[in-house]
Short mmCIF file of C-alpha atoms in Angstrom, two decimals:
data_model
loop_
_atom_site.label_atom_id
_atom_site.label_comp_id
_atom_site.label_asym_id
_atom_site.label_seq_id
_atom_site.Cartn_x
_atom_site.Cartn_y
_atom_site.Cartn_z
CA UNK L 1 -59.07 -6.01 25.37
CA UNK L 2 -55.83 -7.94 26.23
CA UNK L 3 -57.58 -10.38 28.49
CA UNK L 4 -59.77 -10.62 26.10
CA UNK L 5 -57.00 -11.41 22.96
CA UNK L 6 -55.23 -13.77 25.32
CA UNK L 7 -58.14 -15.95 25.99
CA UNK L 8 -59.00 -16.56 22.43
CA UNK L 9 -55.53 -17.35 21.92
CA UNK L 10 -56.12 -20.17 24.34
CA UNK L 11 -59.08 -21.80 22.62
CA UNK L 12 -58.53 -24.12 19.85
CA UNK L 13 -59.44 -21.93 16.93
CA UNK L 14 -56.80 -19.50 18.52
CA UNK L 15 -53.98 -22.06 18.37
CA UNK L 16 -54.84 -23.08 14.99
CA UNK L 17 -54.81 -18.99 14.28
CA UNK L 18 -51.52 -18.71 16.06
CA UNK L 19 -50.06 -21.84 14.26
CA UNK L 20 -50.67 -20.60 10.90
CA UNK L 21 -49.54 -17.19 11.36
CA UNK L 22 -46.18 -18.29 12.52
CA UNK L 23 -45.98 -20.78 10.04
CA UNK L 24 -46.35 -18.14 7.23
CA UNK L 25 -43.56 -16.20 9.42
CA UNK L 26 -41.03 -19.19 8.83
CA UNK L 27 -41.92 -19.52 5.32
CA UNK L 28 -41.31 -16.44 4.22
CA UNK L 29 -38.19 -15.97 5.94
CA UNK L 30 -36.87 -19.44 4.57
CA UNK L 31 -37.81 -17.88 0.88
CA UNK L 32 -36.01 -14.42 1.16
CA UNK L 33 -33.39 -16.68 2.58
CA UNK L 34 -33.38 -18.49 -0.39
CA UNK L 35 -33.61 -15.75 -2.16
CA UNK L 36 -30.32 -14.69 -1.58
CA UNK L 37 -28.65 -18.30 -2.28
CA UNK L 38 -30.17 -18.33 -5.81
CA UNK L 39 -27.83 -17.75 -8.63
CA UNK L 40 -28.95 -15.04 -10.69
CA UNK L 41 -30.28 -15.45 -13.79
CA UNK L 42 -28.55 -14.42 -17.14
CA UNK L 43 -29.14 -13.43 -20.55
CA UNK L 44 -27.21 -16.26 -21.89
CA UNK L 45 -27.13 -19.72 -19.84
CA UNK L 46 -23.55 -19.89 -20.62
CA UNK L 47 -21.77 -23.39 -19.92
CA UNK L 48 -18.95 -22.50 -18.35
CA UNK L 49 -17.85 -26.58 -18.48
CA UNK L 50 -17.92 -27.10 -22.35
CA UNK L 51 -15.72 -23.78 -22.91
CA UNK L 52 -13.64 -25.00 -20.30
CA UNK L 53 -13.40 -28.65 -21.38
CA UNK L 54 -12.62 -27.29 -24.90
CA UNK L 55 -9.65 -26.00 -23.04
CA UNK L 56 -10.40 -22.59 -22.79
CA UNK L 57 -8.33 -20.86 -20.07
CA UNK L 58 -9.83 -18.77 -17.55
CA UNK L 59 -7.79 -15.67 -18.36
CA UNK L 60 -8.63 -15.68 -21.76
CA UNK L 61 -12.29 -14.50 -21.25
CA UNK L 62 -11.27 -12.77 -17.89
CA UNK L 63 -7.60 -11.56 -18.53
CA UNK L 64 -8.55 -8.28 -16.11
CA UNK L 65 -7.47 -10.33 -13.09
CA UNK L 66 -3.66 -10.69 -13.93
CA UNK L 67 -3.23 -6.99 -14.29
CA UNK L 68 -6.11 -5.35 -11.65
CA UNK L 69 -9.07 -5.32 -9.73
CA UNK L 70 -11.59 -6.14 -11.77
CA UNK L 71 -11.26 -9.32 -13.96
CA UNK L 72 -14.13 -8.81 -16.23
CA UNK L 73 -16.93 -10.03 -18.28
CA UNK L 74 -16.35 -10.76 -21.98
CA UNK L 75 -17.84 -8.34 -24.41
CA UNK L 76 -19.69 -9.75 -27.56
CA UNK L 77 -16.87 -9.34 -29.73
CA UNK L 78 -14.83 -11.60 -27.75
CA UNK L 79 -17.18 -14.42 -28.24
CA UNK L 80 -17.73 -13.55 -31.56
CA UNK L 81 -14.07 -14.46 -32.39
CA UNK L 82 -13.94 -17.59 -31.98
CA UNK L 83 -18.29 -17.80 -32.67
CA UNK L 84 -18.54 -16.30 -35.94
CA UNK L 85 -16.33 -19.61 -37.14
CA UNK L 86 -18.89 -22.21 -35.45
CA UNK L 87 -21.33 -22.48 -38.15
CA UNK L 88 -23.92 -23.78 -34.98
CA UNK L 89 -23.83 -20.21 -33.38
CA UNK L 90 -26.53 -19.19 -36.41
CA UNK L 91 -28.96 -22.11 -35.79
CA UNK L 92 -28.82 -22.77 -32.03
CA UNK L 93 -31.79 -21.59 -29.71
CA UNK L 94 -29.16 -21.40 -26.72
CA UNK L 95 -26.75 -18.57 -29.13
CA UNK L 96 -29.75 -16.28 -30.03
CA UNK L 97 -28.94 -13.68 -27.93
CA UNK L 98 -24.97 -13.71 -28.61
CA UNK L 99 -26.04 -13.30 -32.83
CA UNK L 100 -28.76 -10.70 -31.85
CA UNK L 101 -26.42 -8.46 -29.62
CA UNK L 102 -23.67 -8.91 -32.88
CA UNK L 103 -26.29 -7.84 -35.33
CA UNK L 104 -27.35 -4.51 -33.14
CA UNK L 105 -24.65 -4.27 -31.49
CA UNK L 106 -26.03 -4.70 -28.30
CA UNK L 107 -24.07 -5.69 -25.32
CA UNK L 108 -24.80 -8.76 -23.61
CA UNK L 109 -26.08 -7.83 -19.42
CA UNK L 110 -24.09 -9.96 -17.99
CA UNK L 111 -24.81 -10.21 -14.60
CA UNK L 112 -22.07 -10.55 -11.83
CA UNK L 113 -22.26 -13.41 -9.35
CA UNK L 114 -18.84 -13.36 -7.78
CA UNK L 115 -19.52 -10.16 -5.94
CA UNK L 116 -18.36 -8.79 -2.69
CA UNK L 117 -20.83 -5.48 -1.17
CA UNK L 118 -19.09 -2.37 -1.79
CA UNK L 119 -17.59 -1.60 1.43
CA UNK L 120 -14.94 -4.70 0.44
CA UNK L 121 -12.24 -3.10 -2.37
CA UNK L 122 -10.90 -6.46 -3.73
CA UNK L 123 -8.65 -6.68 -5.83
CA UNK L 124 -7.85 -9.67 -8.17
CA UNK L 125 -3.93 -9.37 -8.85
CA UNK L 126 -1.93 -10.09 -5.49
CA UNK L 127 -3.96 -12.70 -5.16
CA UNK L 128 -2.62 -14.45 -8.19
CA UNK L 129 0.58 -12.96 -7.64
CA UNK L 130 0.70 -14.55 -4.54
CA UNK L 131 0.00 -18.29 -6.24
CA UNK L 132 -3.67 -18.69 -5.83
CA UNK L 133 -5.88 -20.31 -8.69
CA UNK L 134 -8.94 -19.11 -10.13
CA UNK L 135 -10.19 -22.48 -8.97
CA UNK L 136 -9.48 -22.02 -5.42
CA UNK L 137 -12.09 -19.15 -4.86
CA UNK L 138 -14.27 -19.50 -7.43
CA UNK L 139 -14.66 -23.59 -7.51
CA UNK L 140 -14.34 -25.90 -10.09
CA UNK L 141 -15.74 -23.66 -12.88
CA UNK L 142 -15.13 -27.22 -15.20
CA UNK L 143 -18.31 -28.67 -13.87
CA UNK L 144 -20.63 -25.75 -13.52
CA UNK L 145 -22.89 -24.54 -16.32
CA UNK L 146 -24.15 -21.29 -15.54
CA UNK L 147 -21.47 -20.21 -12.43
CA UNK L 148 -21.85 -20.10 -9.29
CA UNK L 149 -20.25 -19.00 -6.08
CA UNK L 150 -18.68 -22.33 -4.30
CA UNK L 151 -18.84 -20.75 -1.16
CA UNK L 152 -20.24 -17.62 0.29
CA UNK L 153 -17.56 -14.66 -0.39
CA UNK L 154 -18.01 -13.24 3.73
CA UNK L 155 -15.17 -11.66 5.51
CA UNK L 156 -14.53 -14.97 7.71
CA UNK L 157 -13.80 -16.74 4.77
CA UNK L 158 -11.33 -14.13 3.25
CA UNK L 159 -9.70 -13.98 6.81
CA UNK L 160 -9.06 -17.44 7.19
CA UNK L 161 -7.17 -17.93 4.12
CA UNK L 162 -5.35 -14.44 5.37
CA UNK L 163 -3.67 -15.93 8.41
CA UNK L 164 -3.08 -18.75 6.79
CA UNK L 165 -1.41 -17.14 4.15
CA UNK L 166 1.02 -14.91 6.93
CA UNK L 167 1.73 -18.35 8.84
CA UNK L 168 4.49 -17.21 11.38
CA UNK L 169 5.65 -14.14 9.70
CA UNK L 170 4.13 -11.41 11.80
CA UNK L 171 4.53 -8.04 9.26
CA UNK L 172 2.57 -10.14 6.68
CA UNK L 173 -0.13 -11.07 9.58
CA UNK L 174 -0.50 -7.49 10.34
CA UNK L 175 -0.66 -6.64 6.82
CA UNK L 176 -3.04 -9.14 5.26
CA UNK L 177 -5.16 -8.55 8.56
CA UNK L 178 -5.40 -4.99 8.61
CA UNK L 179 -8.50 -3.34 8.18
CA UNK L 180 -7.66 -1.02 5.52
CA UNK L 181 -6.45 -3.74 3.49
CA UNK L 182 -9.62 -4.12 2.13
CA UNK L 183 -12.00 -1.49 3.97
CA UNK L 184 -11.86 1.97 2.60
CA UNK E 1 -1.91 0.54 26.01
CA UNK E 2 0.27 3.06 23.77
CA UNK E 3 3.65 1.97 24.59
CA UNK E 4 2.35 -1.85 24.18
CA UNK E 5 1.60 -0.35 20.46
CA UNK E 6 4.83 1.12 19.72
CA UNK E 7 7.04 -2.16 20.87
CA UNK E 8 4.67 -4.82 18.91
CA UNK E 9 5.50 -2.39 16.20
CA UNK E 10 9.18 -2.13 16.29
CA UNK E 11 9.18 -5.75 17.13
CA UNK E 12 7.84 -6.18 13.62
CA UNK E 13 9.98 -4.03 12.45
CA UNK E 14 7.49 -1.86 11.27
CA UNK E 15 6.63 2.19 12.07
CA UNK E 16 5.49 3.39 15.01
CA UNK E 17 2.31 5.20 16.21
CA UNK E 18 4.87 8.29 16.75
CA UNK E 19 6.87 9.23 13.39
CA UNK E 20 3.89 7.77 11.19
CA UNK E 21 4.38 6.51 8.23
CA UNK E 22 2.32 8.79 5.63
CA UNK E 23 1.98 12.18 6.42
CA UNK E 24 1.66 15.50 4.77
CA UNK E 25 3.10 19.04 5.02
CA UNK E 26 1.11 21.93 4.20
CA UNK E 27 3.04 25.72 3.40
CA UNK E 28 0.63 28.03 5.06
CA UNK E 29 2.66 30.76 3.10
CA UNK E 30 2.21 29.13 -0.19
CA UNK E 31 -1.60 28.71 0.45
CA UNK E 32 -3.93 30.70 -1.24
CA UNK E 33 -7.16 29.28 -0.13
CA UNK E 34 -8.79 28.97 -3.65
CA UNK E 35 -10.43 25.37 -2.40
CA UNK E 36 -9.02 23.53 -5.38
CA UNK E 37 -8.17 20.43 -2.71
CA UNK E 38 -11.90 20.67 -1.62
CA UNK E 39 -13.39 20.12 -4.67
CA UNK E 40 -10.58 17.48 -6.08
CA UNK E 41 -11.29 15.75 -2.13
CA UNK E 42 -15.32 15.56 -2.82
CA UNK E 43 -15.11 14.50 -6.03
CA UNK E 44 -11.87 11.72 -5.42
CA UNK E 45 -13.83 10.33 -2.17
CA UNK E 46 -17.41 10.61 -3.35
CA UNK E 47 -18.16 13.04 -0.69
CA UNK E 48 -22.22 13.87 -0.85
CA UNK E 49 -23.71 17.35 -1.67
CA UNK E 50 -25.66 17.99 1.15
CA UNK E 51 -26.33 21.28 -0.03
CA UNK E 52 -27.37 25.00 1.48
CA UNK E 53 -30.09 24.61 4.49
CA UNK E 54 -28.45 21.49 5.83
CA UNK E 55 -25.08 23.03 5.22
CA UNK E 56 -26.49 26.10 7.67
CA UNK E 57 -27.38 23.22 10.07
CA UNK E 58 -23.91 22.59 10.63
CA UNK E 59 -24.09 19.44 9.04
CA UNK E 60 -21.76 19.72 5.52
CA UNK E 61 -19.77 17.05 4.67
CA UNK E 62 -15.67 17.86 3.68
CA UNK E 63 -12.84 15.90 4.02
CA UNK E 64 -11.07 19.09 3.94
CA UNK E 65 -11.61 22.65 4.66
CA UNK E 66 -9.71 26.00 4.41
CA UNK E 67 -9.78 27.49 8.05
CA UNK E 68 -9.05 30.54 8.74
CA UNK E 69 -9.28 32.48 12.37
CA UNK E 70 -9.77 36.00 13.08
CA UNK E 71 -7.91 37.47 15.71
CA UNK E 72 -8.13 40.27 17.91
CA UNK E 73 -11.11 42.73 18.52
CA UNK E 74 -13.34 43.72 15.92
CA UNK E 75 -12.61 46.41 13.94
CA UNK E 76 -8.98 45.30 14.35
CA UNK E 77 -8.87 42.15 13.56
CA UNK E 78 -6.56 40.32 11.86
CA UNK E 79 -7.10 36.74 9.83
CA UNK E 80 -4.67 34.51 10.24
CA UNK E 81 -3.20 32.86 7.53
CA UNK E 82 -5.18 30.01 5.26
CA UNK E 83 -5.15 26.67 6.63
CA UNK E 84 -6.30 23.53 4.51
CA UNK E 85 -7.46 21.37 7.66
CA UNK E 86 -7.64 17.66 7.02
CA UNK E 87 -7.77 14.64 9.56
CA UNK E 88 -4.55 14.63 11.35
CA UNK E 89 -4.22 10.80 11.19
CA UNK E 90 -2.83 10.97 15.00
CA UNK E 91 -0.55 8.32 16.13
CA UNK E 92 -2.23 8.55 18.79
CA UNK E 93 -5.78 9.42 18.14
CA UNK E 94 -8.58 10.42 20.55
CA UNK E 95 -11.42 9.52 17.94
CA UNK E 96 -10.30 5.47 18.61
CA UNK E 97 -10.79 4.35 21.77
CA UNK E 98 -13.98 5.95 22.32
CA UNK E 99 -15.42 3.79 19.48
CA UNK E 100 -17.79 1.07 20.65
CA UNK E 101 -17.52 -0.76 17.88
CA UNK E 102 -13.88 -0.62 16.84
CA UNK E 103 -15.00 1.12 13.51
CA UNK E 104 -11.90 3.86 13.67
CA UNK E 105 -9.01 1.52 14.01
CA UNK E 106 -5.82 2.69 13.90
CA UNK E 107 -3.95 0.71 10.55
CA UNK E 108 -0.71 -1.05 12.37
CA UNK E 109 0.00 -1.63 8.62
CA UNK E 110 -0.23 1.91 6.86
CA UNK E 111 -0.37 4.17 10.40
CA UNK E 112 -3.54 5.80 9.29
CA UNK E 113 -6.53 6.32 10.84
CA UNK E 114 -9.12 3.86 9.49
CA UNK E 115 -13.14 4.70 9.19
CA UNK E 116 -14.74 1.27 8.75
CA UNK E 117 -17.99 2.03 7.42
CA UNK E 118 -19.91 -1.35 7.12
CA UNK E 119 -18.72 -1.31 11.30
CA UNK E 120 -20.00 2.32 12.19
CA UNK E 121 -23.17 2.14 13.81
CA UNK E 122 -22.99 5.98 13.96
CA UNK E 123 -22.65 6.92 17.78
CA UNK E 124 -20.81 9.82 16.53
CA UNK E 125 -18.74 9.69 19.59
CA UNK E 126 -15.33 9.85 17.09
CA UNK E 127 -16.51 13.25 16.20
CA UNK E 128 -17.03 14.57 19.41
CA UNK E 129 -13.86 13.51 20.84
CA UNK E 130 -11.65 14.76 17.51
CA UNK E 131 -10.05 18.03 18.53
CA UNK E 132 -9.55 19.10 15.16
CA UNK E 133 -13.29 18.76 13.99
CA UNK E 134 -12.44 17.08 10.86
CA UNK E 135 -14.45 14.54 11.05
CA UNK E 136 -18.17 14.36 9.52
CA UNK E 137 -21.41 12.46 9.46
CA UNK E 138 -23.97 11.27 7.17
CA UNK E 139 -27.37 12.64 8.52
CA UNK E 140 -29.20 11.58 5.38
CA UNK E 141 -28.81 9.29 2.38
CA UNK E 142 -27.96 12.52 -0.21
CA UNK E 143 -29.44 12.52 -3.82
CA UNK E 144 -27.05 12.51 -6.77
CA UNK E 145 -29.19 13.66 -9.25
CA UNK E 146 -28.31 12.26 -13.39
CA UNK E 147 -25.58 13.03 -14.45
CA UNK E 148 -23.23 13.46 -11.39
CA UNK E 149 -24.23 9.82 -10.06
CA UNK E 150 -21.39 8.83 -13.29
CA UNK E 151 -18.74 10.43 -11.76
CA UNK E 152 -18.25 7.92 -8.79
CA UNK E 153 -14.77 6.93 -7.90
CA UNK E 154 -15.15 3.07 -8.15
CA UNK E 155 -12.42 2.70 -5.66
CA UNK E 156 -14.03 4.19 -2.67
CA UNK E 157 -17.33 3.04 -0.99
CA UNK E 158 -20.21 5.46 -1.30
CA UNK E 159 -21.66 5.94 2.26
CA UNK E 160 -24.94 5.14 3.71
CA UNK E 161 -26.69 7.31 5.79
CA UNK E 162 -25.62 6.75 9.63
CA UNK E 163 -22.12 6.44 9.11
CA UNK E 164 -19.11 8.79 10.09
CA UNK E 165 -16.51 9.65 7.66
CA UNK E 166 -13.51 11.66 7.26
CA UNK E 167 -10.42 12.30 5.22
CA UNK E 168 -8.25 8.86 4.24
CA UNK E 169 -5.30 10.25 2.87
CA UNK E 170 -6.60 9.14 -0.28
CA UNK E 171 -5.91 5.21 1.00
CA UNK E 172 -7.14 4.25 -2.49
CA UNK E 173 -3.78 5.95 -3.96
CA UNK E 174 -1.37 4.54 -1.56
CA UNK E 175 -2.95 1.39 -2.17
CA UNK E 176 -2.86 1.25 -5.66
CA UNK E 177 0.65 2.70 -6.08
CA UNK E 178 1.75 0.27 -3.53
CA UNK E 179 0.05 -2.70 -5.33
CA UNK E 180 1.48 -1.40 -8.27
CA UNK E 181 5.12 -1.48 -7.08
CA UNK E 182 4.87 -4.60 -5.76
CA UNK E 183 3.59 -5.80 -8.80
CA UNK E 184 6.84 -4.29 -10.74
CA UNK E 185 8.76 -5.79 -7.81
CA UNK E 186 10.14 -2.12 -6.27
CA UNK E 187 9.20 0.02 -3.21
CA UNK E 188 6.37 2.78 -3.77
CA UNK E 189 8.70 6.19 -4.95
CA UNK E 190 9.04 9.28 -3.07
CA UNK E 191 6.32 11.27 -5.24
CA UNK E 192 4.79 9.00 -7.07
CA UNK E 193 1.61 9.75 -6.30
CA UNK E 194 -0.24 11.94 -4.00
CA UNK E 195 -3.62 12.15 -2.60
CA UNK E 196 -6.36 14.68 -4.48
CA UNK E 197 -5.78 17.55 -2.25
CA UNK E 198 -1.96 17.54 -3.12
CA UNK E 199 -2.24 16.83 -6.71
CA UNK E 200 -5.02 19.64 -7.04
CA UNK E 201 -2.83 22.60 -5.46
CA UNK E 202 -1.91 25.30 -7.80
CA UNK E 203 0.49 26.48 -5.93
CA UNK E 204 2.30 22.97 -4.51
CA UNK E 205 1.39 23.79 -0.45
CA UNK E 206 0.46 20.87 0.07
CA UNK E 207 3.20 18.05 -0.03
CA UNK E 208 2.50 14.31 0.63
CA UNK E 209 5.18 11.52 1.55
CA UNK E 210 6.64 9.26 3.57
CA UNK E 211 7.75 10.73 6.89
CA UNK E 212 9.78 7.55 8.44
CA UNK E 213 12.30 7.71 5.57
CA UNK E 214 14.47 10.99 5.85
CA UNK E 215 15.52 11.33 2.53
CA UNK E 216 11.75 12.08 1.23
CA UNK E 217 10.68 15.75 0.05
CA UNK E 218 8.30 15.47 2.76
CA UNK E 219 10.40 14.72 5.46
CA UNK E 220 12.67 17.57 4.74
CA UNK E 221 10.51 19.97 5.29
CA UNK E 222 8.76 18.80 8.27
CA UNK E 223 11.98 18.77 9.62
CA UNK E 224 12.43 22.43 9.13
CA UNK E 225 12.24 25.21 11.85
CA UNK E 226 8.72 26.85 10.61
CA UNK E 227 7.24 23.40 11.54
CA UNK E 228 4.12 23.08 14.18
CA UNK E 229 1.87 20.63 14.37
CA UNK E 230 -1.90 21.46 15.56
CA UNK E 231 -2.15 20.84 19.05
CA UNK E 232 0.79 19.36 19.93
CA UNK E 233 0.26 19.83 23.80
CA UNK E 234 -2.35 16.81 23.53
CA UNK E 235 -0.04 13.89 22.80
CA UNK E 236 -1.93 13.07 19.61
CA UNK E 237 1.01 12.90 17.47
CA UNK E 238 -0.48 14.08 14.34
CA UNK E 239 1.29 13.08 11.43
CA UNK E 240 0.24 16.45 8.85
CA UNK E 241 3.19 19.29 9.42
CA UNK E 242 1.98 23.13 8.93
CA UNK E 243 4.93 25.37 8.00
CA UNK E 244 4.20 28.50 10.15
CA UNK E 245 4.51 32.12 8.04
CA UNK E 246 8.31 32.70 8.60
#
């Protein structure tokens, strides 16, 4: 049966066979790679660079990461603030959705893209406490429409900046490299 | 290997494996067993509900349990008093270096015992090696049928099935009170918080604290007579205090 596999394999039509079965093996892992590098898709294709050219600051729509964790997603009431005075929001295509989730009151499903899994407790204040920018994790939100990551968020990238961040001082080191500092 | 641990630490200038730097004391007296600091412990850490037949099997899942021996031949026996039995979070801790992937860590930082979960690969060799048998293991991914799947503490991870866990000291707490006094520029205050078990007793046996600062509530009364810790003859340095019925 085996002998009998292995010498087809060896005949032309088996090579062709064998070539087309591994090429639909590489394919389909290159698309579930790519899969995972595609930014998700949201209810609103929000540009990011005209609220941010307007002058918008980052902590106005996301004011969560001074205090905590969690910086947040705005809530439809938020945009609606400065919205409801824009007499475009009513006729634009791209602002349906914000005037139908006002109207039923509807939240928007925003959905999250800078996300670590959920063995990794982040936490968004000591970060700025200790100096960093919104801009230095998350890219240069000024040019993006919808966002997305700059980088991956993996644990090698978090590290890095973590013993740079300790330099010489060896209690910080042990600190910002300690396991439980972010697994727990 | 241990002594190289306790001089990088006081090199730093930070506590040692061997006074510990959380730790808890628990008034065997003052316990009544009523399991409050079980249930506040499964539903703080999002322990699973494994439930009655697997439970038989020897394979629940707590954090914490109230133990309780009997001793002496039956019919005259005798139960010793209640004792809420929690990882120990050794300085020196037998569930580590059997690891073979360096998912329980000792924490140079907080001088806890760490469970890394997305490390575990689940050899369970931690939990055979812990003398106290505190330690526990997801068998199964567990069901948490509507509603209860709402009451998930966002700050701890929900396990996966294959992964060992056991009792934190409720790192989530000392994390966020110590992030919070940082953030108000001050050190974290004797009492300020405690972990569920603590803030669940009824009747306050259960006390939670710094132990490498004398002047803490917790440090007082370790430092009292009626103090043993569980096998001390094993070199494990366990950093949780029972106070022994006077």
């Amino acid at each position: 049966m085996i002998k009998k596999l292995l010498s087809w394999l060896a005949s032309p039509l088996g090579k062709i066979g064998l070539l087309i079965l591994s090429l639909i093996v590489i394919s389909g892992a290159v698309w579930g790679i790519g899969q995972t590098q595609t930014v998700p898709e949201q209810p609103i294709d929000f540009p990011h660079s005209l609220h941010v050219g307007l002058g918008v600051q980052c902590l106005y729509c996301h004011p969560g990461s001074l205090k905590g964790p969690v910086s947040g997603l705005p809530t439809q009431t938020k945009c609606w603030g400065c919205h409801q005075q824009i007499a475009k929001t009513k006729t634009s295509a791209l602002l349906a959705p914000l005037v139908q989730a006002v109207e039923n009151n509807q939240p928007i499903q925003w959905v999250p893209v800078a996300m670590v899994p959920d063995f990794v407790r982040y936490n968004h204040r000591p970060h700025i406490a200790a100096g960093l920018n919104c801009e230095d994790c998350h890219g240069d939100v000024s040019k993006m429409t919808v966002y997305e990551n700059p980088q991956v968020l993996n644990m090698g990238w978090c590290l890095n900046c973590h013993v740079e961040q300790a330099g010489e001082d060896e209690e910080k080191l042990i600190r910002l490299t300690d396991c439980g500092t972010c697994h727990y | 290997m241990a002594n190289l641990d306790k001089e990088s630490a006081v090199s730093v200038n930070l506590t040692n494996p061997e006074e510990g730097k959380w730790g808890m004391v628990i008034d065997r007296d003052l316990c009544t067993g009523c399991q409050a600091c079980v249930a506040a412990c499964a539903m703080e850490n999002n322990l699973a509900f494994v439930g009655e037949e697997l439970s038989g099997n020897g394979r629940s899942m707590h954090w914490i349990r109230i133990e309780r021996f009997w001793e002496g031949e039956y019919p005259e026996v005798k139960a010793t008093p209640f004792e809420p039995t929690m990882c120990q979070q050794c300085g020196y801790a037998p569930c580590e270096p059997v690891c073979p992937a360096y998912a329980t860590v000792h924490s140079q930082d907080q001088q806890l015992n760490l469970q890394v979960y997305n490390r575990c690969v689940g050899t369970r060799y931690c939990g055979n090696n812990c003398p106290y048998q505190v330690r526990s293991f997801n068998w199964f991914d567990y069901e948490r049928p509507e509603p209860l799947n709402n009451q998930f503490n966002p700050d701890v991870t929900v396990r996966r099935r294959g992964v060992m866990e056991k009792c934190t000291f409720c790192i989530q707490r000392i994390k966020r009170a110590e992030d919070t006094a940082r953030a108000e520029g001050r050190e974290v205050a004797d009492g300020e918080f405690a972990p569920a078990c603590a803030q669940a007793c009824p009747a306050n046996a259960i006390v939670f604290g710094r132990v490498d600062k004398p002047e803490t509530v917790v440090s007082q009364l370790a430092k009292q007579a009626r103090g043993v810790k569980r096998l001390e003859e094993l070199g494990t340095f366990p950093h949780v205090t029972y106070l022994k019925a006077g």
